[in-house]
Coordinates of C-alpha atoms in Angstrom, one line a residue:
Chain A
X273 CA 96.8 -27.4 -161.1
X274 CA 96.5 -24.5 -163.5
X275 CA 95.2 -22.3 -160.7
X276 CA 98.1 -23.2 -158.4
X277 CA 100.5 -22.3 -161.1
X278 CA 98.8 -19.0 -161.6
X279 CA 98.9 -18.3 -157.8
X280 CA 102.6 -19.0 -157.9
X281 CA 103.5 -16.8 -160.8
X282 CA 101.3 -14.0 -159.4
X283 CA 103.0 -14.2 -156.1
X284 CA 106.5 -14.2 -157.6
X285 CA 106.1 -11.6 -160.3
X286 CA 102.8 -9.8 -160.7
X287 CA 102.2 -9.1 -157.0
X288 CA 105.8 -9.3 -155.8
X289 CA 105.7 -8.8 -152.1
X290 CA 108.5 -6.3 -152.0
X291 CA 108.2 -4.3 -155.2
X292 CA 104.5 -4.3 -155.8
X293 CA 102.9 -4.8 -152.3
X294 CA 105.7 -2.9 -150.5
X295 CA 105.9 -5.5 -147.7
X296 CA 109.2 -6.3 -146.0
X297 CA 111.0 -3.1 -147.2
X298 CA 113.2 -3.2 -144.1
X299 CA 115.2 -6.3 -145.0
X300 CA 115.0 -5.3 -148.7
X301 CA 117.1 -2.2 -147.9
X302 CA 119.0 -3.6 -144.9
X303 CA 120.2 -7.0 -146.1
X304 CA 120.7 -6.2 -149.8
X305 CA 124.3 -5.0 -149.7
X306 CA 125.8 -8.3 -150.9
X307 CA 124.3 -11.0 -153.0
X308 CA 125.5 -13.7 -150.6
X309 CA 123.7 -12.4 -147.6
X310 CA 120.7 -11.5 -149.8
X311 CA 120.5 -15.1 -150.9
X312 CA 120.8 -16.3 -147.3
X313 CA 118.0 -14.0 -146.2
X314 CA 115.9 -15.1 -149.1
X315 CA 116.2 -18.7 -148.3
X316 CA 115.3 -18.1 -144.7
X317 CA 112.3 -16.1 -145.7
X318 CA 111.0 -18.8 -148.1
X319 CA 111.5 -21.3 -145.2
X320 CA 109.7 -19.2 -142.6
X321 CA 106.9 -18.1 -145.0
X322 CA 106.0 -21.7 -145.9
X323 CA 105.9 -22.8 -142.3
X324 CA 104.0 -19.7 -141.1
X325 CA 101.5 -19.9 -143.9
X326 CA 100.6 -23.4 -143.1
X327 CA 100.6 -22.8 -139.4
X328 CA 98.5 -19.7 -139.5
X329 CA 96.1 -21.4 -141.9
X330 CA 95.6 -24.3 -139.5
X331 CA 95.1 -22.0 -136.5
X332 CA 92.7 -19.9 -138.5
X333 CA 90.5 -22.6 -139.9
X334 CA 90.5 -24.9 -136.9
X335 CA 90.3 -22.5 -134.0
X336 CA 89.4 -19.0 -135.1
X337 CA 86.6 -19.7 -137.6
X338 CA 84.8 -22.4 -135.6
X339 CA 84.6 -20.2 -132.5
X340 CA 83.8 -17.1 -134.6
X341 CA 87.0 -15.3 -133.4
X342 CA 88.2 -13.8 -136.7
X343 CA 88.9 -10.5 -134.8
X344 CA 91.8 -12.3 -133.2
X345 CA 93.6 -13.0 -136.5
X346 CA 96.3 -10.4 -136.1
X347 CA 97.4 -11.2 -132.6
X348 CA 97.0 -15.0 -133.1
X349 CA 99.0 -14.9 -136.3
X350 CA 101.8 -13.0 -134.7
X351 CA 101.8 -15.5 -131.8
X352 CA 102.0 -18.4 -134.2
X353 CA 104.7 -16.9 -136.4
X354 CA 106.9 -15.9 -133.4
X355 CA 106.6 -19.2 -131.7
X356 CA 107.2 -21.1 -134.9
X357 CA 110.3 -19.2 -135.8
X358 CA 111.7 -19.7 -132.3
X359 CA 110.8 -23.3 -132.3
X360 CA 112.4 -23.9 -135.7
X361 CA 115.5 -22.0 -134.6
X362 CA 115.9 -24.2 -131.5
X363 CA 115.6 -27.4 -133.4
X364 CA 117.8 -26.3 -136.3
X365 CA 120.5 -25.3 -133.8
X366 CA 120.5 -28.9 -132.4
X367 CA 119.9 -30.9 -135.5
X368 CA 121.7 -29.1 -138.3
X369 CA 124.3 -26.7 -137.0
X370 CA 125.4 -26.0 -140.5
X371 CA 122.0 -24.8 -141.6
X372 CA 121.7 -22.8 -138.4
X373 CA 125.0 -21.1 -139.1
X374 CA 123.7 -20.1 -142.5
X375 CA 120.2 -19.0 -141.5
X376 CA 120.7 -18.4 -137.8
X377 CA 121.2 -14.6 -137.9
X378 CA 118.4 -14.0 -140.3
X379 CA 115.7 -16.0 -138.5
X380 CA 115.1 -13.6 -135.6
X381 CA 115.1 -10.8 -138.1
X382 CA 112.2 -12.3 -140.0
X383 CA 110.0 -13.1 -136.9
X384 CA 108.3 -9.8 -136.8
X385 CA 108.6 -9.0 -140.5
X386 CA 105.5 -7.5 -142.0
X387 CA 105.9 -9.6 -145.2
X388 CA 105.2 -12.8 -143.1
X389 CA 102.2 -11.4 -141.4
X390 CA 101.0 -9.9 -144.6
X391 CA 101.1 -13.3 -146.2
X392 CA 99.1 -14.8 -143.4
X393 CA 96.5 -12.1 -143.7
X394 CA 96.3 -12.3 -147.5
X395 CA 95.7 -16.0 -147.2
X396 CA 92.6 -15.2 -145.2
X397 CA 91.4 -12.4 -147.4
X398 CA 91.8 -14.6 -150.5
X399 CA 90.2 -17.6 -148.8
X400 CA 92.9 -20.0 -149.9
X401 CA 92.8 -23.7 -148.9
X402 CA 95.8 -25.4 -147.4
X403 CA 97.5 -26.4 -150.7
X404 CA 96.9 -22.9 -152.2
X405 CA 98.4 -21.4 -149.0
X406 CA 101.5 -23.5 -149.4
X407 CA 102.0 -22.5 -153.0
X408 CA 101.3 -18.9 -152.4
X409 CA 103.8 -18.8 -149.5
X410 CA 106.5 -20.4 -151.6
X411 CA 105.8 -18.0 -154.4
X412 CA 105.9 -15.0 -152.1
X413 CA 109.2 -16.2 -150.6
X414 CA 110.7 -16.7 -154.1
X415 CA 109.5 -13.3 -155.2
X416 CA 111.0 -11.8 -152.1
X417 CA 114.3 -13.5 -152.8
X418 CA 114.4 -12.4 -156.4
X419 CA 113.7 -8.8 -155.4
X420 CA 116.4 -9.0 -152.8
X421 CA 119.0 -10.6 -155.1
X422 CA 118.3 -8.1 -157.9
X423 CA 118.7 -5.3 -155.5
X424 CA 121.9 -6.7 -154.0
X425 CA 123.4 -7.2 -157.5
X426 CA 122.6 -3.6 -158.4
X427 CA 124.0 -2.3 -155.2
X428 CA 127.2 -4.3 -155.5
X429 CA 127.8 -2.6 -158.8
X430 CA 126.7 0.8 -157.5
X431 CA 129.7 0.6 -155.0
X432 CA 132.0 1.2 -157.9
X433 CA 130.0 3.7 -159.9
X434 CA 130.4 7.4 -159.8
X435 CA 127.4 8.7 -157.9
X436 CA 126.9 12.3 -157.0
X437 CA 128.0 13.0 -153.4
X438 CA 124.5 13.8 -152.1
X439 CA 123.0 10.6 -153.5
X440 CA 125.5 8.1 -152.1
X441 CA 124.2 5.4 -149.8
X442 CA 120.6 5.2 -148.9
X443 CA 119.2 7.8 -151.3
X444 CA 120.5 6.0 -154.4
X445 CA 119.2 2.7 -152.9
X446 CA 115.7 4.2 -152.6
X447 CA 115.8 5.5 -156.1
X448 CA 116.9 2.1 -157.4
X449 CA 114.1 0.5 -155.4
X450 CA 111.6 2.8 -157.0
X451 CA 112.8 2.1 -160.5
X452 CA 112.8 -1.6 -159.8
X453 CA 109.3 -1.3 -158.5
X454 CA 108.2 0.4 -161.7
X455 CA 109.9 -2.3 -163.8
X456 CA 107.9 -4.9 -162.0
X457 CA 104.7 -3.1 -162.8
X458 CA 105.4 -4.4 -166.3
X459 CA 104.3 -7.8 -165.2
X460 CA 100.8 -6.7 -164.3
X461 CA 98.3 -8.3 -166.6
X462 CA 100.6 -11.3 -167.1
X463 CA 98.1 -13.4 -165.2
X464 CA 94.6 -12.7 -164.1
X465 CA 93.4 -13.9 -160.7
Chain B
X1018 CA 80.2 -8.6 -127.8
X1019 CA 79.7 -10.9 -124.8
X1020 CA 79.7 -13.9 -126.9
X1021 CA 83.2 -13.3 -128.3
X1022 CA 84.9 -11.8 -125.2
X1023 CA 85.3 -14.9 -123.1
X1024 CA 86.2 -17.3 -125.9
X1025 CA 88.7 -14.8 -127.3
X1026 CA 90.6 -14.5 -124.0
X1027 CA 90.3 -18.2 -123.4
X1028 CA 91.6 -19.3 -126.8
X1029 CA 94.4 -16.7 -126.8
X1030 CA 95.5 -18.0 -123.4
X1031 CA 95.3 -21.6 -124.6
X1032 CA 97.3 -20.7 -127.8
X1033 CA 99.9 -18.7 -125.9
X1034 CA 100.2 -21.2 -123.1
X1035 CA 100.6 -24.2 -125.4
X1036 CA 103.1 -22.5 -127.7
X1037 CA 105.0 -21.4 -124.6
X1038 CA 105.0 -24.9 -123.2
X1039 CA 106.2 -26.3 -126.5
X1040 CA 109.0 -23.8 -126.7
X1041 CA 110.0 -24.5 -123.1
X1042 CA 110.0 -28.2 -123.8
X1043 CA 112.0 -27.7 -127.0
X1044 CA 114.6 -25.5 -125.4
X1045 CA 115.1 -28.3 -122.8
X1046 CA 115.0 -31.2 -125.2
X1047 CA 117.1 -29.6 -127.9
X1048 CA 119.5 -27.7 -125.6
X1049 CA 122.9 -27.3 -127.2
X1050 CA 125.9 -28.0 -125.0
X1051 CA 127.9 -24.8 -125.1
X1052 CA 131.2 -24.0 -123.6
X1053 CA 130.1 -22.2 -120.3
X1054 CA 133.1 -19.9 -120.7
X1055 CA 131.5 -18.3 -123.7
X1056 CA 128.7 -17.0 -121.6
X1057 CA 131.2 -15.8 -118.9
X1058 CA 133.3 -14.0 -121.5
X1059 CA 130.2 -12.5 -123.1
X1060 CA 129.2 -11.0 -119.7
X1061 CA 132.6 -9.4 -119.4
X1062 CA 132.5 -7.9 -122.9
X1063 CA 130.9 -4.4 -123.4
X1064 CA 127.9 -6.1 -125.1
X1065 CA 127.3 -3.3 -127.5
X1066 CA 127.7 -5.4 -130.6
X1067 CA 129.7 -2.7 -132.3
X1068 CA 131.5 -5.1 -134.6
X1069 CA 134.8 -3.3 -134.2
X1070 CA 136.5 -6.6 -133.7
X1071 CA 135.4 -7.9 -137.0
X1072 CA 132.9 -10.4 -135.6
X1073 CA 129.1 -9.8 -136.2
X1074 CA 128.5 -9.3 -132.5
X1075 CA 129.8 -9.8 -129.0
X1076 CA 128.6 -13.4 -128.8
X1077 CA 130.5 -14.4 -131.9
X1078 CA 133.6 -12.6 -130.5
X1079 CA 133.3 -14.4 -127.2
X1080 CA 133.1 -17.7 -129.1
X1081 CA 136.1 -16.8 -131.1
X1082 CA 138.1 -15.8 -128.0
X1083 CA 137.3 -19.1 -126.2
X1084 CA 138.2 -21.1 -129.3
X1085 CA 141.5 -19.2 -129.5
X1086 CA 140.8 -17.7 -132.9
X1087 CA 141.4 -14.2 -131.7
X1088 CA 142.7 -12.4 -128.6
X1089 CA 140.6 -10.5 -126.0
X1090 CA 142.7 -7.5 -127.0
X1091 CA 141.0 -7.4 -130.4
X1092 CA 137.9 -5.9 -128.7
X1093 CA 138.0 -2.2 -129.5
X1094 CA 135.4 -1.1 -127.0
X1095 CA 136.8 -2.9 -124.0
X1096 CA 139.4 -1.4 -121.6
X1097 CA 142.5 -3.1 -120.4
X1098 CA 140.9 -4.2 -117.2
X1099 CA 138.3 -6.2 -119.1
X1100 CA 141.1 -7.8 -121.2
X1101 CA 143.0 -8.8 -118.1
X1102 CA 139.8 -10.3 -116.6
X1103 CA 139.1 -12.4 -119.7
X1104 CA 142.8 -13.4 -119.9
X1105 CA 142.7 -14.7 -116.3
X1106 CA 139.5 -16.6 -116.9
X1107 CA 140.9 -18.3 -120.0
X1108 CA 144.4 -18.7 -118.6
X1109 CA 145.9 -16.6 -121.4
X1110 CA 149.1 -14.7 -120.9
X1111 CA 148.0 -11.1 -120.1
X1112 CA 151.3 -9.7 -121.2
X1113 CA 150.5 -10.7 -124.8
X1114 CA 147.6 -8.2 -124.5
X1115 CA 149.7 -5.2 -123.5
X1116 CA 148.8 -2.1 -125.5
X1117 CA 151.5 -1.6 -128.1
X1118 CA 152.7 1.4 -130.0
X1119 CA 155.0 1.7 -133.0
X1120 CA 158.5 3.2 -132.6
X1121 CA 161.0 4.0 -135.3
X1122 CA 164.4 2.7 -134.5
X1123 CA 166.3 5.5 -136.3
X1124 CA 167.3 9.0 -135.4
X1125 CA 169.3 9.7 -138.5
X1126 CA 167.9 12.8 -139.9
X1127 CA 169.6 14.2 -143.0
X1128 CA 171.9 16.5 -141.0
X1129 CA 173.1 13.7 -138.8
X1130 CA 173.1 10.9 -141.4
X1131 CA 173.8 12.4 -144.8
X1132 CA 172.6 11.0 -148.1
X1133 CA 174.9 9.7 -150.8
X1134 CA 172.9 10.9 -153.8
X1135 CA 169.8 12.8 -154.6
X1136 CA 166.8 10.5 -155.1
X1137 CA 164.4 11.8 -157.7
X1138 CA 162.0 8.9 -158.1
X1139 CA 158.6 8.0 -156.8
X1140 CA 158.1 9.5 -153.3
X1141 CA 157.9 6.1 -151.6
X1142 CA 160.4 4.3 -149.4
X1143 CA 159.6 1.0 -151.1
X1144 CA 160.4 2.5 -154.5
X1145 CA 163.6 4.2 -153.3
X1146 CA 164.9 1.1 -151.6
X1147 CA 165.1 -0.7 -154.9
X1148 CA 167.7 1.9 -156.0
X1149 CA 170.9 0.8 -154.2
X1150 CA 169.0 0.5 -151.0
X1151 CA 168.0 4.1 -151.0
X1152 CA 170.0 7.3 -151.0
X1153 CA 170.9 7.2 -147.3
X1154 CA 174.5 6.6 -146.4
X1155 CA 173.5 4.2 -143.7
X1156 CA 171.9 1.2 -145.3
X1157 CA 169.8 0.6 -142.2
X1158 CA 168.5 4.1 -141.7
X1159 CA 165.0 5.6 -142.3
X1160 CA 164.6 6.9 -145.9
X1161 CA 162.1 9.5 -144.7
X1162 CA 159.8 9.3 -147.7
X1163 CA 156.8 8.6 -145.5
X1164 CA 155.5 5.2 -146.7
X1165 CA 154.5 4.5 -143.0
X1166 CA 152.6 7.8 -142.7
X1167 CA 150.7 6.9 -145.9
X1168 CA 150.0 3.4 -144.7
X1169 CA 148.9 4.2 -141.1
X1170 CA 145.1 3.7 -141.1
X1171 CA 144.8 5.9 -137.9
X1172 CA 146.8 8.9 -139.0
X1173 CA 149.1 8.3 -136.1
X1174 CA 152.3 8.8 -138.0
X1175 CA 153.4 12.1 -139.3
X1176 CA 156.6 13.4 -140.8
X1177 CA 158.5 15.5 -138.3
X1178 CA 160.4 18.6 -139.3
X1179 CA 163.6 16.7 -139.2
X1180 CA 162.3 14.4 -142.0
X1181 CA 161.7 11.4 -139.7
X1182 CA 158.4 9.8 -138.9
X1183 CA 156.8 10.7 -135.5
X1184 CA 154.4 8.3 -133.9
X1185 CA 151.5 9.8 -131.9
X1186 CA 151.1 7.4 -129.0
X1187 CA 147.5 8.5 -128.4
X1188 CA 146.4 7.7 -131.9
X1189 CA 148.5 4.5 -132.5
X1190 CA 146.6 1.3 -131.9
X1191 CA 149.5 -1.0 -132.4
X1192 CA 148.0 -2.5 -135.5
X1193 CA 151.4 -3.1 -137.1
X1194 CA 150.6 -2.0 -140.6
X1195 CA 153.6 0.4 -140.6
X1196 CA 155.9 -2.5 -139.4
X1197 CA 155.0 -4.4 -142.6
X1198 CA 155.2 -1.4 -144.9
X1199 CA 158.6 -0.2 -143.9
X1200 CA 161.1 -1.7 -146.3
X1201 CA 164.0 -1.1 -143.9
X1202 CA 162.2 -3.0 -141.2
X1203 CA 163.1 -0.4 -138.6
X1204 CA 159.6 0.1 -137.1
X1205 CA 158.7 -2.2 -134.2
X1206 CA 155.7 -2.5 -131.8
X1207 CA 156.7 -2.1 -128.2
X1208 CA 154.5 -1.8 -125.1
X1209 CA 153.1 1.6 -124.6
X1210 CA 154.4 1.7 -121.1
X1211 CA 158.0 1.3 -122.3
X1212 CA 159.0 5.0 -122.8
X1213 CA 162.6 4.4 -123.8
X1214 CA 163.6 2.7 -127.0
X1215 CA 166.7 2.4 -129.1
X1216 CA 166.9 4.9 -131.9
X1217 CA 169.2 2.9 -134.2
X1218 CA 169.0 -0.3 -136.2
X1219 CA 172.5 -0.4 -137.6
X1220 CA 174.4 -3.7 -137.4
X1221 CA 177.5 -2.2 -138.9
X1222 CA 180.7 -1.9 -137.0
X1223 CA 181.4 1.2 -135.1
X1224 CA 183.9 2.7 -137.6
X1225 CA 181.5 2.4 -140.5
X1226 CA 178.6 3.7 -138.4
X1227 CA 180.6 6.8 -137.5
X1228 CA 181.3 7.5 -141.2
X1229 CA 177.6 7.7 -142.1
X1230 CA 175.8 8.8 -139.0
X1231 CA 176.5 10.9 -135.8
X1232 CA 173.8 9.2 -133.7
X1233 CA 174.3 5.6 -134.8
X1234 CA 175.0 2.7 -132.4
X1235 CA 178.6 1.7 -132.6
X1236 CA 178.0 -1.5 -130.7
X1237 CA 180.1 -0.6 -127.7
X1238 CA 177.9 -2.5 -125.3
X1239 CA 177.9 0.1 -122.6
X1240 CA 174.1 0.1 -122.4
X1241 CA 174.2 -3.6 -121.6
X1242 CA 176.8 -3.2 -118.9
X1243 CA 175.0 -0.3 -117.1
X1244 CA 171.7 -2.1 -117.1
X1245 CA 173.1 -5.3 -115.7
X1246 CA 171.9 -7.1 -118.8
X1247 CA 168.2 -7.5 -117.9
X1248 CA 166.2 -7.8 -121.1
X1249 CA 169.1 -6.4 -123.1
X1250 CA 172.1 -8.1 -124.7
X1251 CA 174.4 -7.3 -127.6
X1252 CA 173.6 -9.1 -130.8
X1253 CA 175.5 -8.4 -134.0
X1254 CA 176.8 -5.0 -133.0
X1255 CA 173.4 -3.8 -131.8
X1256 CA 171.7 -4.1 -128.4
X1257 CA 168.8 -6.5 -128.7
X1258 CA 166.2 -5.3 -126.3
X1259 CA 163.2 -7.3 -125.1
X1260 CA 160.8 -4.4 -124.5
X1261 CA 158.1 -6.7 -123.1
X1262 CA 160.3 -7.4 -120.1
X1263 CA 160.2 -3.7 -119.3
X1264 CA 164.0 -3.2 -118.8
X1265 CA 165.0 -0.1 -117.0
X1266 CA 166.9 1.8 -119.7
X1267 CA 167.1 5.2 -118.0
X1268 CA 170.8 4.9 -117.2
X1269 CA 171.5 3.6 -120.7
X1270 CA 170.0 6.8 -122.2
X1271 CA 172.6 8.8 -120.3
X1272 CA 175.5 6.5 -120.6
X1273 CA 175.2 5.9 -124.3
X1274 CA 178.2 7.7 -125.9
X1275 CA 176.3 8.1 -129.2
X1276 CA 172.9 9.2 -127.7
X1277 CA 171.2 6.4 -129.5
X1278 CA 168.4 6.0 -127.0
X1279 CA 165.1 7.9 -127.3
X1280 CA 163.3 8.8 -124.1
X1281 CA 159.7 9.8 -124.6
X1282 CA 159.7 11.2 -121.1
X1283 CA 161.6 14.5 -121.5
X1284 CA 161.8 15.3 -117.8
X1285 CA 162.3 12.5 -115.3
X1286 CA 161.8 13.2 -111.6
X1287 CA 165.0 13.2 -109.5
X1288 CA 165.4 11.2 -106.3
X1289 CA 165.4 12.7 -102.8
X1290 CA 166.7 11.0 -99.7
X1291 CA 164.5 11.7 -96.6
X1292 CA 165.4 12.0 -92.9
X1293 CA 164.9 8.3 -92.4
X1294 CA 168.2 7.6 -94.0
X1295 CA 170.7 6.0 -91.6
X1296 CA 173.6 6.2 -93.9
X1297 CA 174.0 2.5 -94.7
X1298 CA 175.6 3.4 -98.1
X1299 CA 173.7 0.8 -100.1
X1300 CA 172.3 3.3 -102.5
X1301 CA 175.6 5.0 -102.9
X1302 CA 177.1 1.7 -104.1
X1303 CA 174.1 0.9 -106.3
X1304 CA 173.8 4.3 -108.1
X1305 CA 175.2 3.9 -111.6
X1306 CA 175.5 7.6 -112.1
X1307 CA 177.4 8.2 -108.8
X1308 CA 174.8 10.7 -107.9
X1309 CA 174.6 9.9 -104.2
X1310 CA 177.2 11.3 -101.7
X1311 CA 177.5 11.1 -97.9
X1312 CA 179.5 9.7 -95.1
X1313 CA 178.7 6.3 -93.5
X1314 CA 176.2 6.6 -90.7
X1315 CA 175.0 10.0 -91.9
X1316 CA 172.0 11.0 -94.0
X1317 CA 173.0 10.8 -97.6
X1318 CA 172.3 13.4 -100.3
X1319 CA 171.4 13.2 -104.0
X1320 CA 173.5 15.3 -106.3
X1321 CA 170.6 16.6 -108.4
X1322 CA 172.8 17.5 -111.4
X1323 CA 173.9 13.9 -111.7
X1324 CA 170.7 12.0 -110.8
X1325 CA 168.8 10.9 -113.9
X1326 CA 165.8 9.5 -112.1
X1327 CA 166.3 5.8 -113.0
X1328 CA 164.8 4.8 -109.6
X1329 CA 167.3 1.9 -109.1
X1330 CA 168.0 3.0 -105.6
X1331 CA 164.4 3.3 -104.4
X1332 CA 163.4 -0.4 -103.7
X1333 CA 166.7 -1.6 -102.2
X1334 CA 166.8 1.1 -99.5
X1335 CA 166.2 -0.7 -96.2
X1336 CA 164.8 2.5 -94.6
X1337 CA 162.5 3.3 -97.5
X1338 CA 163.9 6.7 -97.3
X1339 CA 164.3 7.4 -101.0
X1340 CA 161.5 9.0 -103.0
X1341 CA 161.0 11.2 -106.0
X1342 CA 160.5 14.9 -105.8
X1343 CA 159.2 16.8 -108.8
X1344 CA 157.0 15.8 -111.7
X1345 CA 157.5 13.4 -114.5
X1346 CA 156.8 15.3 -117.6
X1347 CA 156.5 15.2 -121.3
X1348 CA 157.7 18.2 -123.3
X1349 CA 156.1 18.8 -126.6
X1350 CA 158.7 19.1 -129.3

C-alpha cells in the first residue's frame, strides 16, 4: 500500500510527465490556452493512460514475454493504444454522447501522444505489476492534468499582461514552461523510489 | 534471429488482425445513426477546417447547418455556388444567402444639409445624438462623426471628403455591425447586386425636408410611379424599397426631382435598336424616358441623350432587336 502511494506521488509531482520527463509537450503548449479545455484534455489523458497502461501491460506479459518478443514492444504498444482509443471512442459515441462531446475532440489527439507510449514503456522498464501499472497511469495522468491546468491558468493571465512585443505568444509560453519545470524540480527528493 | 523472426511476424499479424476485427465489429455494432445530409453537406464544404465560421471544423459546421443553427452563407471559405448547392439540398431559401453590403441612406453632406449648431463633444455619433439629436438640421441625417468607420471590423467604411461614410463593396462582408452602431439607423444591408439605393431616410414632409436639405426625399412618389410599383411603395413620406426583390430603379434615379437615389454604376450602357426592328412601336410606348422615336412599320431609333439604360424595353421586344452598346462602368470618385 505504501509503495503504491509512493508510485502515485512520484508520478504526479516528482517525475511529472510533462515538466520533468518532458513527455507530451505538444498538447502542453497546444491545449493550454484556456483552463476549460486544459481540464477536458487532462481528463481524457487520465482516461486513456489508465486504459492503455493496463492494455499494454496485458499484451506485454501474456504475449511478448512468453514468446520472447520484447523487441516488438514499441510497435505492439502503439498498435494497442491506437486500437484502444479508437474502440473507446466508438463506444463512447454510442453509449454516452455527452461524454463523447466533452472528450471527443481530444481522444484522437492523444492516440499517438508520446506521453502514453512513454508510460507503457516506463511500465516495462520499471517492471511494475498490473496494480502498480494502474496506479502509475492514474498518477501520470493526474500529473499531466495538473501541469496543463497550471500552464493554462498562467497563460490566461498572460493574455492581459504587458509583454514585450518580441516575446508575445509562443516565446513567453516556452519561458513559462521552463520556469514551471524548474519549480517542479523542487519536488525531487520528496519520495525515493 | 531465426527464432524470433517468425513468431514476431505471426504475433504482430494476430494482434493487428484481432484489433482490426474488434474495431470493425464495434463500428458496426455501435454505429451511430446520423443525418445523412450532414455527410452530403460536409462533402460540399471546402473541408479545410479553417474555423472561420466559428465552428471547430467543417463537420461541426455541417451539423449546425443541417440542424438550422446557422446558415450556409456563414462559411467564409466557400463561394456562392457552394452556398446555392447546400441551400437546394436542404430546401433553404437561397435568396436569404445573397451576399449583402451596407449602404448609407443619406447624401446630406454639410453643404447640402447644414448643421444647426457646432458640436464640440466626443467625436462619436452615439454621443452627439444625445444632444438634441445631433447638430444636423435634418433629424434623420448622417452625423458624419464616423462611428460606423470605427466599428467596421473589416475596414470597409471610410469617411469620404464630403464628410459622409463610404462603403467599399469589395471589403464589406455584410456582417451588419455598422447597422447596429449607427444611432440614426440609416445604414442598411442590401444585396450586393443591387447597385441603386435610396440616399435619404427622412420621413419629414416635403416642405420641412427642403428647409434642411437639398437632396432630401420630399415624398412626391414619382419613383413609385415610374417603376410601376414593383418592390417599391410609399410609406410615411419615403419610398420603402424591398431591395431583395431587385427592383429596377434606373428610371427612378433620373426621374427623382431631388436626386435622392444613388447609383453605384456611374455609366450605364445605352440601348441600340438593330435592323431586325419591324417598327411595332411596343418599345416606344414602354420607354419611360421617351427615348425611342420612329414611325410605325419602320426601324426605330434610340435617342442616346435621353436613354438611361434601364433595359425595360429589351425583353418585351418581339423581334429581340434591342441590345446594349457600350460598356457598363464604374467611375472612381
